[in-house]
Amino acid sequence: MATKPVVVYGASGYTGRLICEYLREYNVPFVAAGRDAGKLKQSMQENVAGIETADYEIAEVTHDVKSLTELFSGASVVCNTVGPFSVYGPEVAEACLAAGTHYLDTTGEQDWMITCDEKYGADFAAAGLLLAPGIAQMYTTGEIAAELCLEKPGLDTLDIAVFWGGSPTIASTLTILVNAATSGAFRLEQNRYEAWDPEAGLYQLVLPGQHELALALPWGGTSHPVWYRRDPRVANVKVLGGVFNRALMNGVPQIVSAAVEATKDMAPDERYAALTATAAQVMNVMPPRENPRLNKSVDSVHASGPLGRAHCVIYGNSNYKQTGLMQAYAAYHLLQQPPRRVGFASGCQAFGHRELLGVLESFGLVREPTVTVER
């Protein structure tokens, strides 16, 4: 049973330890949980700045509903960073329901988002609990930009671009491969999911702030089409994203297509093992701590309607820090007052887009958005 109000599950991972770092800054006591107590202790001591002043404890737990429920009981919020979420998320969500805790995660896996919405959303709502997957820079910062555009009434179409500088983590590399091999990627067209062409390859985008065209992918479809599917303001959503490193972007489709082709006839367990091995060949070391001079982010949203246009750009840095901060703030908020919405909800729907923007600005991770509205 947890003796702290927040559990960070997967705390030894790259994102998990950043969440712990920001929970410390918010003076929120937490449990650093995972499957290896030794790894957790080492990660806290070596990788979390200021950990000696944090109020925390280590908890080793096996990944099953019963064990996780026992751990979560007594806590108020669980920040889940253990992916791929389509593989490991159900046990955590079910344990949160059983223990009566709010659920947050960092996913961008569209199939897991849809599962949360359609399978678990009503149960969380009935229990008065928040189910908020996908609170992360790659999704929530772009959602903030979209919401700033939607402050102008009459806009129903969102064209979103998300770019960042840096390397994928070990976990995110595996997630990309598993997601590509086991599920489709969807955009929203007239409130219905429409599949992206898996053979389309790279897209070229005009990215604000640079002359060179940027290379992008649907990146699994992302969270936004799921969040906006039942929003009466919005009918169409498409999202493309990528890294600034063109060489890395050029290599992604080849790596993904080769992995998908090589594993297409395998049984699920065999496929997952093969994809894990492939991911380890691509990325098997933790990226270095982010450098804001190198690890930049750009979130750009064009919103349009029959007679209106708006464009918002948010320039930022350190996308993993943005993720860690928003997760920690969400937990901090939930310890003090209920979210704006219970059940399945995005970060902005649960906590407010201007509130989340203010948090990112206050820690120096994004600059003031540039918003252009055609009147």
CSV table of N, CA, C and O in Angstrom, one decimal, residues 156-160 186-192 194 196 221-229 234-239:
chain,number,residue,atom,x,y,z
A,156,ASP,N,-13.2,24.8,-37.5
A,156,ASP,CA,-13.5,23.4,-37.3
A,156,ASP,C,-12.5,22.4,-37.8
A,156,ASP,O,-12.7,21.1,-37.7
A,157,THR,N,-11.3,22.9,-38.3
A,157,THR,CA,-10.3,22.0,-38.9
A,157,THR,C,-8.9,22.3,-38.3
A,157,THR,O,-8.5,23.5,-38.3
A,158,LEU,N,-8.2,21.3,-37.8
A,158,LEU,CA,-6.9,21.5,-37.2
A,158,LEU,C,-5.9,20.7,-38.0
A,158,LEU,O,-6.0,19.5,-38.2
A,159,ASP,N,-4.9,21.5,-38.4
A,159,ASP,CA,-3.7,20.9,-39.2
A,159,ASP,C,-2.5,21.2,-38.2
A,159,ASP,O,-2.0,22.3,-38.1
A,160,ILE,N,-2.0,20.1,-37.6
A,160,ILE,CA,-1.1,20.2,-36.5
A,160,ILE,C,0.3,19.6,-37.0
A,160,ILE,O,0.4,18.5,-37.5
A,186,PHE,N,-4.6,7.0,-37.6
A,186,PHE,CA,-5.9,7.6,-38.1
A,186,PHE,C,-5.8,9.1,-37.9
A,186,PHE,O,-5.2,9.6,-37.0
A,187,ARG,N,-6.4,9.8,-38.8
A,187,ARG,CA,-6.7,11.2,-38.7
A,187,ARG,C,-8.2,11.3,-38.6
A,187,ARG,O,-9.0,10.3,-38.7
A,188,LEU,N,-8.7,12.5,-38.3
A,188,LEU,CA,-10.2,12.7,-38.1
A,188,LEU,C,-10.7,13.5,-39.3
A,188,LEU,O,-10.2,14.6,-39.7
A,189,GLU,N,-11.7,12.9,-40.0
A,189,GLU,CA,-12.4,13.6,-41.1
A,189,GLU,C,-13.9,13.5,-40.9
A,189,GLU,O,-14.5,12.5,-40.8
A,190,GLN,N,-14.5,14.7,-40.7
A,190,GLN,CA,-15.9,14.8,-40.4
A,190,GLN,C,-16.3,13.9,-39.2
A,190,GLN,O,-17.3,13.2,-39.3
A,191,ASN,N,-15.5,14.0,-38.2
A,191,ASN,CA,-15.7,13.3,-36.9
A,191,ASN,C,-15.6,11.8,-37.0
A,191,ASN,O,-16.0,11.1,-36.1
A,192,ARG,N,-15.0,11.3,-38.0
A,192,ARG,CA,-14.8,9.9,-38.2
A,192,ARG,C,-13.3,9.6,-38.4
A,192,ARG,O,-12.6,10.4,-39.0
A,194,GLU,N,-10.2,8.2,-40.1
A,194,GLU,CA,-9.8,7.8,-41.5
A,194,GLU,C,-8.3,7.4,-41.4
A,194,GLU,O,-7.5,8.2,-40.9
A,196,TRP,N,-4.5,6.8,-42.3
A,196,TRP,CA,-3.4,7.3,-43.1
A,196,TRP,C,-2.9,6.1,-44.0
A,196,TRP,O,-2.9,5.0,-43.6
A,221,GLY,N,-0.5,8.5,-35.8
A,221,GLY,CA,-1.8,9.2,-35.7
A,221,GLY,C,-1.9,10.2,-34.6
A,221,GLY,O,-2.6,11.2,-34.7
A,222,THR,N,-1.2,9.9,-33.5
A,222,THR,CA,-1.1,10.7,-32.3
A,222,THR,C,-2.4,10.8,-31.5
A,222,THR,O,-3.4,10.2,-31.9
A,223,SER,N,-2.4,11.5,-30.5
A,223,SER,CA,-3.5,11.6,-29.5
A,223,SER,C,-4.7,12.5,-30.0
A,223,SER,O,-5.8,12.3,-29.7
A,224,HIS,N,-4.3,13.6,-30.8
A,224,HIS,CA,-5.3,14.6,-31.0
A,224,HIS,C,-6.6,14.2,-31.7
A,224,HIS,O,-7.6,14.7,-31.3
A,225,PRO,N,-6.5,13.3,-32.7
A,225,PRO,CA,-7.8,12.9,-33.3
A,225,PRO,C,-8.7,12.2,-32.3
A,225,PRO,O,-10.0,12.4,-32.5
A,226,VAL,N,-8.2,11.6,-31.3
A,226,VAL,CA,-9.0,10.9,-30.3
A,226,VAL,C,-9.6,11.9,-29.4
A,226,VAL,O,-10.8,11.9,-29.0
A,227,TRP,N,-8.8,12.8,-28.9
A,227,TRP,CA,-9.3,13.9,-28.0
A,227,TRP,C,-10.4,14.7,-28.6
A,227,TRP,O,-11.3,15.1,-27.9
A,228,TYR,N,-10.3,15.0,-29.9
A,228,TYR,CA,-11.2,15.9,-30.5
A,228,TYR,C,-12.4,15.2,-31.2
A,228,TYR,O,-13.3,15.9,-31.8
A,229,ARG,N,-12.5,13.9,-31.2
A,229,ARG,CA,-13.5,13.2,-31.9
A,229,ARG,C,-14.9,13.6,-31.4
A,229,ARG,O,-15.9,13.7,-32.2
A,234,VAL,N,-14.9,20.8,-33.4
A,234,VAL,CA,-13.9,20.3,-34.4
A,234,VAL,C,-14.5,19.1,-35.2
A,234,VAL,O,-15.0,18.2,-34.6
A,235,ALA,N,-14.2,19.1,-36.5
A,235,ALA,CA,-14.7,18.0,-37.3
A,235,ALA,C,-13.5,17.3,-38.0
A,235,ALA,O,-13.6,16.1,-38.3
A,236,ASN,N,-12.4,18.0,-38.2
A,236,ASN,CA,-11.2,17.4,-38.9
A,236,ASN,C,-9.9,17.7,-38.2
A,236,ASN,O,-9.7,18.8,-37.7
A,237,VAL,N,-9.1,16.6,-38.0
A,237,VAL,CA,-7.8,16.8,-37.4
A,237,VAL,C,-6.8,15.9,-38.1
A,237,VAL,O,-7.0,14.7,-38.3
A,238,LYS,N,-5.7,16.5,-38.5
A,238,LYS,CA,-4.6,15.7,-39.0
A,238,LYS,C,-3.3,16.2,-38.3
A,238,LYS,O,-3.1,17.4,-38.0
A,239,VAL,N,-2.4,15.2,-38.0
A,239,VAL,CA,-1.2,15.6,-37.3
A,239,VAL,C,0.0,14.9,-38.0
A,239,VAL,O,0.0,13.7,-38.3
